[in-house]
Short mmCIF file of C-alpha atoms and ligand atoms in Angstrom, two decimals:
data_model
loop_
_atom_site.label_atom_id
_atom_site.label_comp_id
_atom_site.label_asym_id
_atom_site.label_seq_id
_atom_site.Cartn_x
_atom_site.Cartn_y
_atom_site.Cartn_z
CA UNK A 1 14.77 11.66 14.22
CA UNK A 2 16.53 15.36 13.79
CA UNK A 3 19.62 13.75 12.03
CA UNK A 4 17.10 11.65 9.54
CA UNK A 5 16.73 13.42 6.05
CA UNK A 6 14.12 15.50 5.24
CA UNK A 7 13.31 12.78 2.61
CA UNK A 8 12.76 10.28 5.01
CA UNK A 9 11.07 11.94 7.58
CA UNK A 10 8.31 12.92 4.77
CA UNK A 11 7.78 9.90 3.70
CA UNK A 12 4.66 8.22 4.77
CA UNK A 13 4.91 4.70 5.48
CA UNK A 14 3.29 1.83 2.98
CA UNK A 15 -0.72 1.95 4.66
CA UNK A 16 -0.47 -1.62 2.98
CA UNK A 17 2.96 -2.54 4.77
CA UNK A 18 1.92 -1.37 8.20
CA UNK A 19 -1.08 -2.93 8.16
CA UNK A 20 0.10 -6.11 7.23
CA UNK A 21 2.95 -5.55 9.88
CA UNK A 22 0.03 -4.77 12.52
CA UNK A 23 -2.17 -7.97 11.99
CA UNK A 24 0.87 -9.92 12.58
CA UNK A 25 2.28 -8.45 15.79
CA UNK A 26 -1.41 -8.66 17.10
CA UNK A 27 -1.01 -12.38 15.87
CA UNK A 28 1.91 -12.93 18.11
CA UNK A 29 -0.08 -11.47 20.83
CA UNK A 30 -2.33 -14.39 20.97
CA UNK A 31 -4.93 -12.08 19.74
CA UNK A 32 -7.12 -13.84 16.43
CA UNK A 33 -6.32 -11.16 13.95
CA UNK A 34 -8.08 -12.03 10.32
CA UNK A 35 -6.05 -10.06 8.03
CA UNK A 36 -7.61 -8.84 4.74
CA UNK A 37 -4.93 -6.25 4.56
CA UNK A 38 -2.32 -7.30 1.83
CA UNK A 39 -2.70 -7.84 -1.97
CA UNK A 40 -0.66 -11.05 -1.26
CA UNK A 41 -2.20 -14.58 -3.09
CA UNK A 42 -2.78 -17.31 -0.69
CA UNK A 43 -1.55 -20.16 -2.83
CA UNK A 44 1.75 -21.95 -3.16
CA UNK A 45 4.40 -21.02 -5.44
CA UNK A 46 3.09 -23.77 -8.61
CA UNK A 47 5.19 -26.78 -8.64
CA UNK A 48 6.63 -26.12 -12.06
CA UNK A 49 7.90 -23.02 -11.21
CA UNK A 50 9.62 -24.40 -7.59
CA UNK A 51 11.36 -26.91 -9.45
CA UNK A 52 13.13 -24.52 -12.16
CA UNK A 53 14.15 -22.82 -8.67
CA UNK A 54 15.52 -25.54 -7.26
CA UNK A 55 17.39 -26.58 -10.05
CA UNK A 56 19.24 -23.30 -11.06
CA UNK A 57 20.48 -23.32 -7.38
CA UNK A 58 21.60 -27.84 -8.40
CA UNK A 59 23.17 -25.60 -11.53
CA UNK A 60 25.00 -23.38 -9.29
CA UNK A 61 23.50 -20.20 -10.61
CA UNK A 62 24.65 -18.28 -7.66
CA UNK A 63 26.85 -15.42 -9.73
CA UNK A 64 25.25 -11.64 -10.06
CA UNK A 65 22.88 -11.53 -13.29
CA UNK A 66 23.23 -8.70 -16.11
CA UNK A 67 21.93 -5.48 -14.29
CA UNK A 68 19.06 -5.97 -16.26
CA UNK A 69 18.27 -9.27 -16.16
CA UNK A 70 19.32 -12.78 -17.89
CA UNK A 71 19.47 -12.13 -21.42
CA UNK A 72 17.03 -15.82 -21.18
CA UNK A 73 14.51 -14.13 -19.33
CA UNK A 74 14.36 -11.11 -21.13
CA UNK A 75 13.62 -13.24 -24.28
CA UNK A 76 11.20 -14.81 -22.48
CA UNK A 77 9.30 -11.50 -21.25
CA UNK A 78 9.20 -10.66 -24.73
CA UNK A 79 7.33 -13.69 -26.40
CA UNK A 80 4.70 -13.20 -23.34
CA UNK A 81 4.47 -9.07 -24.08
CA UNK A 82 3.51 -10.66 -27.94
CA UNK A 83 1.47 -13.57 -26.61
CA UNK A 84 -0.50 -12.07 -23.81
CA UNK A 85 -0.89 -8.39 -24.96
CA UNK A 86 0.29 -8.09 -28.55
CA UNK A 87 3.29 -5.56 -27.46
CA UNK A 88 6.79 -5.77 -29.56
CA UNK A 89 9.37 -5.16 -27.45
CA UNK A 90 13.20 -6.23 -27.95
CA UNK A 91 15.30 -7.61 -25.38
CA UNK A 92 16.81 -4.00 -25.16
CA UNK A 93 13.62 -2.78 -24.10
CA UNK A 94 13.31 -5.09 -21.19
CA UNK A 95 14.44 -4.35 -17.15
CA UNK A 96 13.72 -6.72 -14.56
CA UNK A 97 13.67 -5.71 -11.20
CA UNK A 98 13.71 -6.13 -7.78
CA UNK A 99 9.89 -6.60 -7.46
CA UNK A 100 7.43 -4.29 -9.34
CA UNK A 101 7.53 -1.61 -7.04
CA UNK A 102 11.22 -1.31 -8.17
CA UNK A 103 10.41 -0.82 -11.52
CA UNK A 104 8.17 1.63 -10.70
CA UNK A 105 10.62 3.64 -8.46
CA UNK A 106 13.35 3.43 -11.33
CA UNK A 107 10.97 5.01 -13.93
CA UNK A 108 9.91 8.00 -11.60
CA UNK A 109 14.09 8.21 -10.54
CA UNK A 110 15.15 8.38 -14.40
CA UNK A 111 12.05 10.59 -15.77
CA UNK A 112 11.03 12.99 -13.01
CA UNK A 113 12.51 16.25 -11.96
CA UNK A 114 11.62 18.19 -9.08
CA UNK A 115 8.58 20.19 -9.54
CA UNK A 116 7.03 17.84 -12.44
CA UNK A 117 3.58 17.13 -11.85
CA UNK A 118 2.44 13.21 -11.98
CA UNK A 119 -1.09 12.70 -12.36
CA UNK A 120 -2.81 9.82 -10.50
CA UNK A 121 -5.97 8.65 -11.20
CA UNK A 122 -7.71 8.17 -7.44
CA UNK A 123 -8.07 5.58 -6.01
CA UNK A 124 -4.36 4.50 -6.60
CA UNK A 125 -2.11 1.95 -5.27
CA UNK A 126 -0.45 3.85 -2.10
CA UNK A 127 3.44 3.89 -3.48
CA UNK A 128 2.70 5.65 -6.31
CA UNK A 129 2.23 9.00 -4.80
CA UNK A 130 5.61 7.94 -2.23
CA UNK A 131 7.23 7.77 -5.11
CA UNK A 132 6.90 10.77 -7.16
CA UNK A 133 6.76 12.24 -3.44
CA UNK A 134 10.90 11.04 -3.66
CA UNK A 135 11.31 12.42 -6.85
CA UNK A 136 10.52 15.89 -5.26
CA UNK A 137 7.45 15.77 -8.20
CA UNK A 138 4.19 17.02 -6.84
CA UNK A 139 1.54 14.21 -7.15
CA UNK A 140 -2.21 15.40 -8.65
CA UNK A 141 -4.96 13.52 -7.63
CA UNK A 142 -7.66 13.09 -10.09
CA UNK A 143 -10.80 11.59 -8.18
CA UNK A 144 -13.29 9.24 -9.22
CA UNK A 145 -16.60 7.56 -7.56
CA UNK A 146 -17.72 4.44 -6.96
CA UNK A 147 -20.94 5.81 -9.79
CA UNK A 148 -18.08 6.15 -12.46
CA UNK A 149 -16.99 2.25 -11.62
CA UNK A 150 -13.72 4.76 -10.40
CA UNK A 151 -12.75 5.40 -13.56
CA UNK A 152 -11.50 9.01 -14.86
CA UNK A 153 -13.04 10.54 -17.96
CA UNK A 154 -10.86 12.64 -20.97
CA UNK A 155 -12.61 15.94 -19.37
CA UNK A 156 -11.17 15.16 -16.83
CA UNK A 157 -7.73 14.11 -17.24
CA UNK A 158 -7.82 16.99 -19.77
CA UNK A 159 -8.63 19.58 -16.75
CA UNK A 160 -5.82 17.95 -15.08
CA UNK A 161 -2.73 18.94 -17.47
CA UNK A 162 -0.67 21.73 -16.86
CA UNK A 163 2.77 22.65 -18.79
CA UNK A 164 4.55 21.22 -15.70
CA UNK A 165 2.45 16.87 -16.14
CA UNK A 166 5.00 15.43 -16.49
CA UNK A 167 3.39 11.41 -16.48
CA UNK A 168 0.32 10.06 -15.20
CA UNK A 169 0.16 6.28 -13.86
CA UNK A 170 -2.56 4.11 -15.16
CA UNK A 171 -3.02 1.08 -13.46
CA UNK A 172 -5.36 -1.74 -14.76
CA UNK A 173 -6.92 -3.67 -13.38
CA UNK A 174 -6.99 -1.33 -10.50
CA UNK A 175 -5.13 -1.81 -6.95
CA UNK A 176 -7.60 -0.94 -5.13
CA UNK A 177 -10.86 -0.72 -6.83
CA UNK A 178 -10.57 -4.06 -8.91
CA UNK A 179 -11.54 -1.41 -12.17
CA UNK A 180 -10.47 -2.36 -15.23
CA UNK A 181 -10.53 -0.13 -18.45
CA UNK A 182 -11.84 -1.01 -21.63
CA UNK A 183 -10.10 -0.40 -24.96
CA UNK A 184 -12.40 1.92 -25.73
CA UNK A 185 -12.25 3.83 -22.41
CA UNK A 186 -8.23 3.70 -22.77
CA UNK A 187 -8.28 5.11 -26.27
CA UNK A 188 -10.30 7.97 -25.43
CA UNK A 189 -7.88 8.90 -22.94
CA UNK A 190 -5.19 8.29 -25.43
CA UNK A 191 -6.83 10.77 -27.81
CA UNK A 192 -6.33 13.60 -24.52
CA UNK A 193 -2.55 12.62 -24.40
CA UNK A 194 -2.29 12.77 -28.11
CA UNK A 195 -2.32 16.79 -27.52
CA UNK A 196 0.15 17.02 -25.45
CA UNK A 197 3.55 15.58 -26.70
CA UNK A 198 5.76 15.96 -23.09
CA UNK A 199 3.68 13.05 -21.15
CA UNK A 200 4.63 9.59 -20.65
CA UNK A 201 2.57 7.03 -19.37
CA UNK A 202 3.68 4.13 -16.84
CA UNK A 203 0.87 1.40 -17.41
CA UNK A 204 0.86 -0.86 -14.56
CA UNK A 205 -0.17 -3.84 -15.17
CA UNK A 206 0.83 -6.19 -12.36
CA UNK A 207 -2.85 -8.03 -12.01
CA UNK A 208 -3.03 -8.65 -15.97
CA UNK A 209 -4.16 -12.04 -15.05
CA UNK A 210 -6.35 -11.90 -12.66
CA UNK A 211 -9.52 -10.96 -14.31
CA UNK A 212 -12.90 -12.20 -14.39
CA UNK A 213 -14.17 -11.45 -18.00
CA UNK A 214 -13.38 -7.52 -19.10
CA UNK A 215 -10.60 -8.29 -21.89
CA UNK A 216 -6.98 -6.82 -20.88
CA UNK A 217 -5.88 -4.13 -22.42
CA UNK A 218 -2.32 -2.31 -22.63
CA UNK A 219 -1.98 0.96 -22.93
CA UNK A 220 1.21 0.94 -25.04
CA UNK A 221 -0.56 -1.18 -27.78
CA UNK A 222 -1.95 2.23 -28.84
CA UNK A 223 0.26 3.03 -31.77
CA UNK A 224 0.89 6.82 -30.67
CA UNK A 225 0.92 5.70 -27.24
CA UNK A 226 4.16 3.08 -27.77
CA UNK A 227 7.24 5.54 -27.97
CA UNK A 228 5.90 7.03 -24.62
CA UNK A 229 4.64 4.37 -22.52
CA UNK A 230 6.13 2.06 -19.82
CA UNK A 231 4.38 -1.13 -19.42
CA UNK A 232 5.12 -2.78 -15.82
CA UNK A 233 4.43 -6.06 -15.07
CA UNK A 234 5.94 -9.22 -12.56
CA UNK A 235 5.14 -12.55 -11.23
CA UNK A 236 3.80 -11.71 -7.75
CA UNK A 237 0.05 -11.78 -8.11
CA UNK A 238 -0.53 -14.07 -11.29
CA UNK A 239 1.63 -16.56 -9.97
CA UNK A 240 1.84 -16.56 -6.06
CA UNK A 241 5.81 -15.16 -5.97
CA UNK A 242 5.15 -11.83 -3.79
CA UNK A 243 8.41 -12.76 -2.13
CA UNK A 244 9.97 -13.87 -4.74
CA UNK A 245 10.28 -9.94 -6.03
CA UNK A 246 10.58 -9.92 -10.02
CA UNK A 247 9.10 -7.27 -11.49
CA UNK A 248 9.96 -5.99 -15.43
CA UNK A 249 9.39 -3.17 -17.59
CA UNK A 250 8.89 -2.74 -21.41
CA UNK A 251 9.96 0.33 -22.51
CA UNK A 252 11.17 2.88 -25.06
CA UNK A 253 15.07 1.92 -24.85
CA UNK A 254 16.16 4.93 -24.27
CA UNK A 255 14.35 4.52 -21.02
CA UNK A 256 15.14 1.07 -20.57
CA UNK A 257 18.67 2.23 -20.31
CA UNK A 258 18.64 5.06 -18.28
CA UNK A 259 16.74 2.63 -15.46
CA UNK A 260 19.39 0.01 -15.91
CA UNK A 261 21.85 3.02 -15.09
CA UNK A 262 19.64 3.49 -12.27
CA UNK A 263 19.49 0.36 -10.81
CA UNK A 264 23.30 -0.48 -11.36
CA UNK A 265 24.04 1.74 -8.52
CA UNK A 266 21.09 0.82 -6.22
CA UNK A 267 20.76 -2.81 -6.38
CA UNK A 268 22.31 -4.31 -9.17
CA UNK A 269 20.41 -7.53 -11.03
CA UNK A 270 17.52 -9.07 -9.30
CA UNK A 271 17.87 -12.48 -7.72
CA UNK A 272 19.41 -15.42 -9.41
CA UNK A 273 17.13 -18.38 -8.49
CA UNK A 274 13.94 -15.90 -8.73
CA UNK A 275 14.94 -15.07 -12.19
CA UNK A 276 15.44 -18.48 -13.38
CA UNK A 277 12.16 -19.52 -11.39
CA UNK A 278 10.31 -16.55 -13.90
CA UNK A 279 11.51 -17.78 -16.53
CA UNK A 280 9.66 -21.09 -16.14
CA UNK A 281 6.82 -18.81 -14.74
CA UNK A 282 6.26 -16.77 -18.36
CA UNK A 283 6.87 -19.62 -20.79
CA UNK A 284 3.47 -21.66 -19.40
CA UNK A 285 0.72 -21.05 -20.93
CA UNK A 286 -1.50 -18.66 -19.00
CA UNK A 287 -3.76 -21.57 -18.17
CA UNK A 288 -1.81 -23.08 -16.01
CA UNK A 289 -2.75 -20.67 -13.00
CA UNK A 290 -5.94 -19.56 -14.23
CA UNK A 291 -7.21 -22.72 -10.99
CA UNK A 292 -6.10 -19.32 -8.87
CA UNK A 293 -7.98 -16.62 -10.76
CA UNK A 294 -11.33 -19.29 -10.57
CA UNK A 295 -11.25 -19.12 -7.04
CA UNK A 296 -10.52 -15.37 -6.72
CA UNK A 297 -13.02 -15.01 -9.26
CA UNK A 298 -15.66 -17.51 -6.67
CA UNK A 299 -14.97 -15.42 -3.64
CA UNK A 300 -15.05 -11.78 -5.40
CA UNK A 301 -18.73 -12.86 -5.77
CA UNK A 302 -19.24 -14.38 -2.24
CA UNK A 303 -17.60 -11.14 -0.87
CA UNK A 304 -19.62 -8.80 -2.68
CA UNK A 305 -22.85 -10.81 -1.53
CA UNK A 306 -22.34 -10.95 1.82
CA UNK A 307 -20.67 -7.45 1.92
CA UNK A 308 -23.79 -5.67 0.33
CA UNK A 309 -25.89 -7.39 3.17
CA UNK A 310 -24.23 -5.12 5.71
CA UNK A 311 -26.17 -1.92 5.68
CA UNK A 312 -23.88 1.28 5.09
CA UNK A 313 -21.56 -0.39 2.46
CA UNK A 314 -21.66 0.61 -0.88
CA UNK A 315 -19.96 -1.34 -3.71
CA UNK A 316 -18.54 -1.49 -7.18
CA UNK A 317 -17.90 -4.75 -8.99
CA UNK A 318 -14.78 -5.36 -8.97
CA UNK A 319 -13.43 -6.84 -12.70
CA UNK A 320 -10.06 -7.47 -11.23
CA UNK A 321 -7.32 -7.72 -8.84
CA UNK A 322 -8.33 -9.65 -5.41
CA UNK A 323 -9.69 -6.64 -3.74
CA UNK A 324 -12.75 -4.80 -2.55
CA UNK A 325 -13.27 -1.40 -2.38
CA UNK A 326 -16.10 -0.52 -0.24
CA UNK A 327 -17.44 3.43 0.43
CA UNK A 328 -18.03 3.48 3.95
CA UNK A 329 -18.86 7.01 4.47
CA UNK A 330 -22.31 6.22 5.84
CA UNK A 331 -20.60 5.77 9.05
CA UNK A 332 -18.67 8.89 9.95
CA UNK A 333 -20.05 11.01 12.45
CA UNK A 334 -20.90 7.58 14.35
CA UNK A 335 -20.12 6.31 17.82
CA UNK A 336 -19.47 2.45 17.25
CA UNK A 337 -18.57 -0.03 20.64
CA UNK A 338 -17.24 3.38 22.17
CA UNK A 339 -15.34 4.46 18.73
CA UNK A 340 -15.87 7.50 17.29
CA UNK A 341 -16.14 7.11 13.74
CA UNK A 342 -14.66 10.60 11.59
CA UNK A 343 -12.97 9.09 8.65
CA UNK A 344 -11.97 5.45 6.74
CA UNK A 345 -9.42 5.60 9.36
CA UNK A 346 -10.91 5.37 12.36
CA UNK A 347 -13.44 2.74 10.40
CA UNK A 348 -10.47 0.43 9.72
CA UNK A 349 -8.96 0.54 13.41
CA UNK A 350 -12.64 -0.31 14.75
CA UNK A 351 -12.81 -3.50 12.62
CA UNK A 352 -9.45 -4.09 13.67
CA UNK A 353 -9.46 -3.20 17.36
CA UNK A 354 -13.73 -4.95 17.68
CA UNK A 355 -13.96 -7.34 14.93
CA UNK A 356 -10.20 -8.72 14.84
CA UNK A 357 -10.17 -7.78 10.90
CA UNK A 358 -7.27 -6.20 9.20
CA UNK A 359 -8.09 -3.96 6.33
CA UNK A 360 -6.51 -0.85 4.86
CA UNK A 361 -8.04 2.55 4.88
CA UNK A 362 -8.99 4.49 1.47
CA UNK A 363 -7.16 7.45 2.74
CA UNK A 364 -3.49 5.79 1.48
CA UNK A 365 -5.03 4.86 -2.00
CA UNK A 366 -6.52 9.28 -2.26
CA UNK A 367 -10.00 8.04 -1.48
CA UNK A 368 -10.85 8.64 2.12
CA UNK A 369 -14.10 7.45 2.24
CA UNK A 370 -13.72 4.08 1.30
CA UNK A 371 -11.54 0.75 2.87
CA UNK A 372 -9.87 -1.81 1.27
CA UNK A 373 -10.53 -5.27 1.83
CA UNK A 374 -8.53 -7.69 0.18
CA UNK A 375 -10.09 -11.56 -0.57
CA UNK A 376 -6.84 -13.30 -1.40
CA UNK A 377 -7.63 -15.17 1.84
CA UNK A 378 -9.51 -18.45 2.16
CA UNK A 379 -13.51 -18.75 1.78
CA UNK A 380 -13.53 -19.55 5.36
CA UNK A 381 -11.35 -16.84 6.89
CA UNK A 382 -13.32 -14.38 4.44
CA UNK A 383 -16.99 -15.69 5.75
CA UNK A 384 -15.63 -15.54 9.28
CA UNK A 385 -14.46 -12.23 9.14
CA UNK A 386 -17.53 -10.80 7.53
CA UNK A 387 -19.68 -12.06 9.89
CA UNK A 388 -17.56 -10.38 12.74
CA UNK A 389 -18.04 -7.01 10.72
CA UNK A 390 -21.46 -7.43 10.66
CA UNK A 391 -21.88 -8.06 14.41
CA UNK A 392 -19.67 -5.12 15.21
CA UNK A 393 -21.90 -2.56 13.25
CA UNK A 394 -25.18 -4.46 14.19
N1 LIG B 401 0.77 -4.51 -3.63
C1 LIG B 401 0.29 -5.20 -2.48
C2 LIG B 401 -0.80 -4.43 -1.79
O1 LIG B 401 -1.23 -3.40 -2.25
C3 LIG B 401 1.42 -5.59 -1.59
C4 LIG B 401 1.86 -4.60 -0.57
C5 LIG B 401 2.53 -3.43 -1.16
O2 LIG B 401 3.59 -3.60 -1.72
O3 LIG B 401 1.94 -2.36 -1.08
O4 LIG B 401 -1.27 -4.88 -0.78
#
């Protein structure tokens, strides 16, 4: 440990990650661990977009792409930025990446400096604040509650700015509240940013797709937003491909550049097959997966039914995303099968350690009294594992 980096040795480890890593070793054990800990689809890879796979590696595409991705692919992010969310972006504007996340690390890398100030709505996905935490930027939390549907208001993210915000990171629908923001709601906040000229926005936008009825809106699509906005996006939630890691950006180029620079040091293009595989992936129409978002969209509702039944929970409805984001404060101070309950924490380790159910506690995502359940798991592992929650806190 005392020859590790400071860097490392600060850096908390992914609450999703270690979770996930968790259920499975208690797997191995023989022990029957439902986990409802990872954002992770539960489907197959479509056909369509195996067989592209399979036959870039029959068309020996096995060479090291352009840093920034296939020149084909790029083309092809761009007619789905115009399609899907009526964005213009060249193929200059366009990174892919190693996965999301990536993208989202080479932004922070190539914008922030030490002691810039990223503001994060709360809740938030749990790298965001490891990342600017990398960056040697200091992370600001703005909260929300579960009676604001966890979204921030312009007084607030107006109270928030000092001369040292440096970006804020929107992310819609939310990871892990499911909250999606309307145009209207995004525009107001727009109108905040309009005032202050130094701020760039990285708009997340990884569960586009999955969303049960609020219209999808992106942020850059706000004219004085565009020339200061990062819109990231990738294949692993709309279209089962977690491992497959592509992620992409759609940026200013100036910024598109600099995190091409970025990642031609670190890891140079993103996998062959996978980027052939996304091509095929972006060119269907949208309808071709929305089979998965119907049945995330079915057990969102079963979840939230059978949730609310448990006395203590308290809920939002979720618009988006394949996760539930329950406040479970009503519990702390509570002795449960021999556990004393304190925080979301301890909450989540009883469910694991007496119900056999992997979730992931609020604390990660800056919202410590809630716990994140995710439902991209089948009806029957879902029921199951409710039911053992129930008898745990009955
Ligand atoms: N984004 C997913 C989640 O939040 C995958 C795990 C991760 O990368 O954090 O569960």
């Amino acid at each position: 440990m005392d020859f590790l980096s400071d860097r490392i040795n600060s850096l908390p480890i992914s609450a999703t990650l270690a979770m996930a890593a968790k259920a499975r070793e208690l797997k191995k054990q023989g022990r029957d661990i439902i986990s409802l800990s990872l954002g992770e689809p539960d489907f197959n890879t479509p056909e369509f977009i195996k067989e592209a796979a399979i036959k870039a590696i029959h068309d020996n595409y096995n060479s090291y792409t352009p840093v920034n991705g296939y020149l084909e692919l790029r083309e092809a992010i761009c007619l789905k930025f115009k399609r899907d969310n009526e964005l213009d972006y060249s193929e200059s504007q366009i990174v892919v990446s190693t996965g999301a996340k990536q993208s989202i690390a080479n932004i922070a890398q190539v914008l922030l400096n030490p002691g810039d100030e990223v503001l994060l709505p709360a809740p938030y996905w749990v790298s965001y604040s490891a990342i600017a935490t990398l960056c040697e930027a200091k992370f600001i939390e703005i909260p929300s509650t579960i009676e604001s549907d966890f979204k921030i208001t312009p007084e607030q993210l107006e109270a928030a700015i000092t001369p040292k915000t440096k970006m804020i990171f929107f992310n819609s629908p939310n990871n892990p509240s499911g909250t999606i923001y309307t145009e209207k709601e995004y525009r107001a906040l727009a109108k905040v940013l309009e005032n202050h000229p130094n701020i760039f926005v990285l708009s997340d936008e990884i569960y586009e797709h999955i969303n049960y009825g609020t219209k999808h809106f992106s942020f850059a699509k706000i004219p004085s937003m565009y020339d200061r906005t990062i819109t990231v996006n990738g294949v692993a939630k709309a279209f089962a491909m977690t491992g497959w890691r592509i992620g992409y950006i759609g940026a200013p180029e100036w910024i598109a550049k600099a995190c091409t620079k970025m990642q031609g040091q670190i890891t140079s293009g993103a996998n062959c097959i996978a980027q052939r595989a996304t091509i095929a992936a972006l060119e269907a129409p949208v309808s071709n997966i929305s089979y998965m978002v119907k049945e995330f969209h079915k057990r969102r509702d079963m979840v939230l039914k059978l949730l609310k039944e448990i006395e203590g929970f308290r809920l939002n409805k979720p618009e988006g995303a394949f996760y539930v984001f329950p406040n479970i404060s009503a519990f702390f101070g509570k002795t449960i099968d021999g556990i004393k309950i304190e925080n979301a924490s301890d909450f989540s380790m009883l469910l694991l350690e007496k119900a056999h159910v992997a979730t992931v506690t609020g604390d990660a995502f800056g919202a410590p009294n809630c716990i994140r359940i995710s439902y991209a798991a089948s009806e029957e592992n879902l029921r199951e594992a409710i039911l053992r929650i129930k008898k745990v806190l009955n």
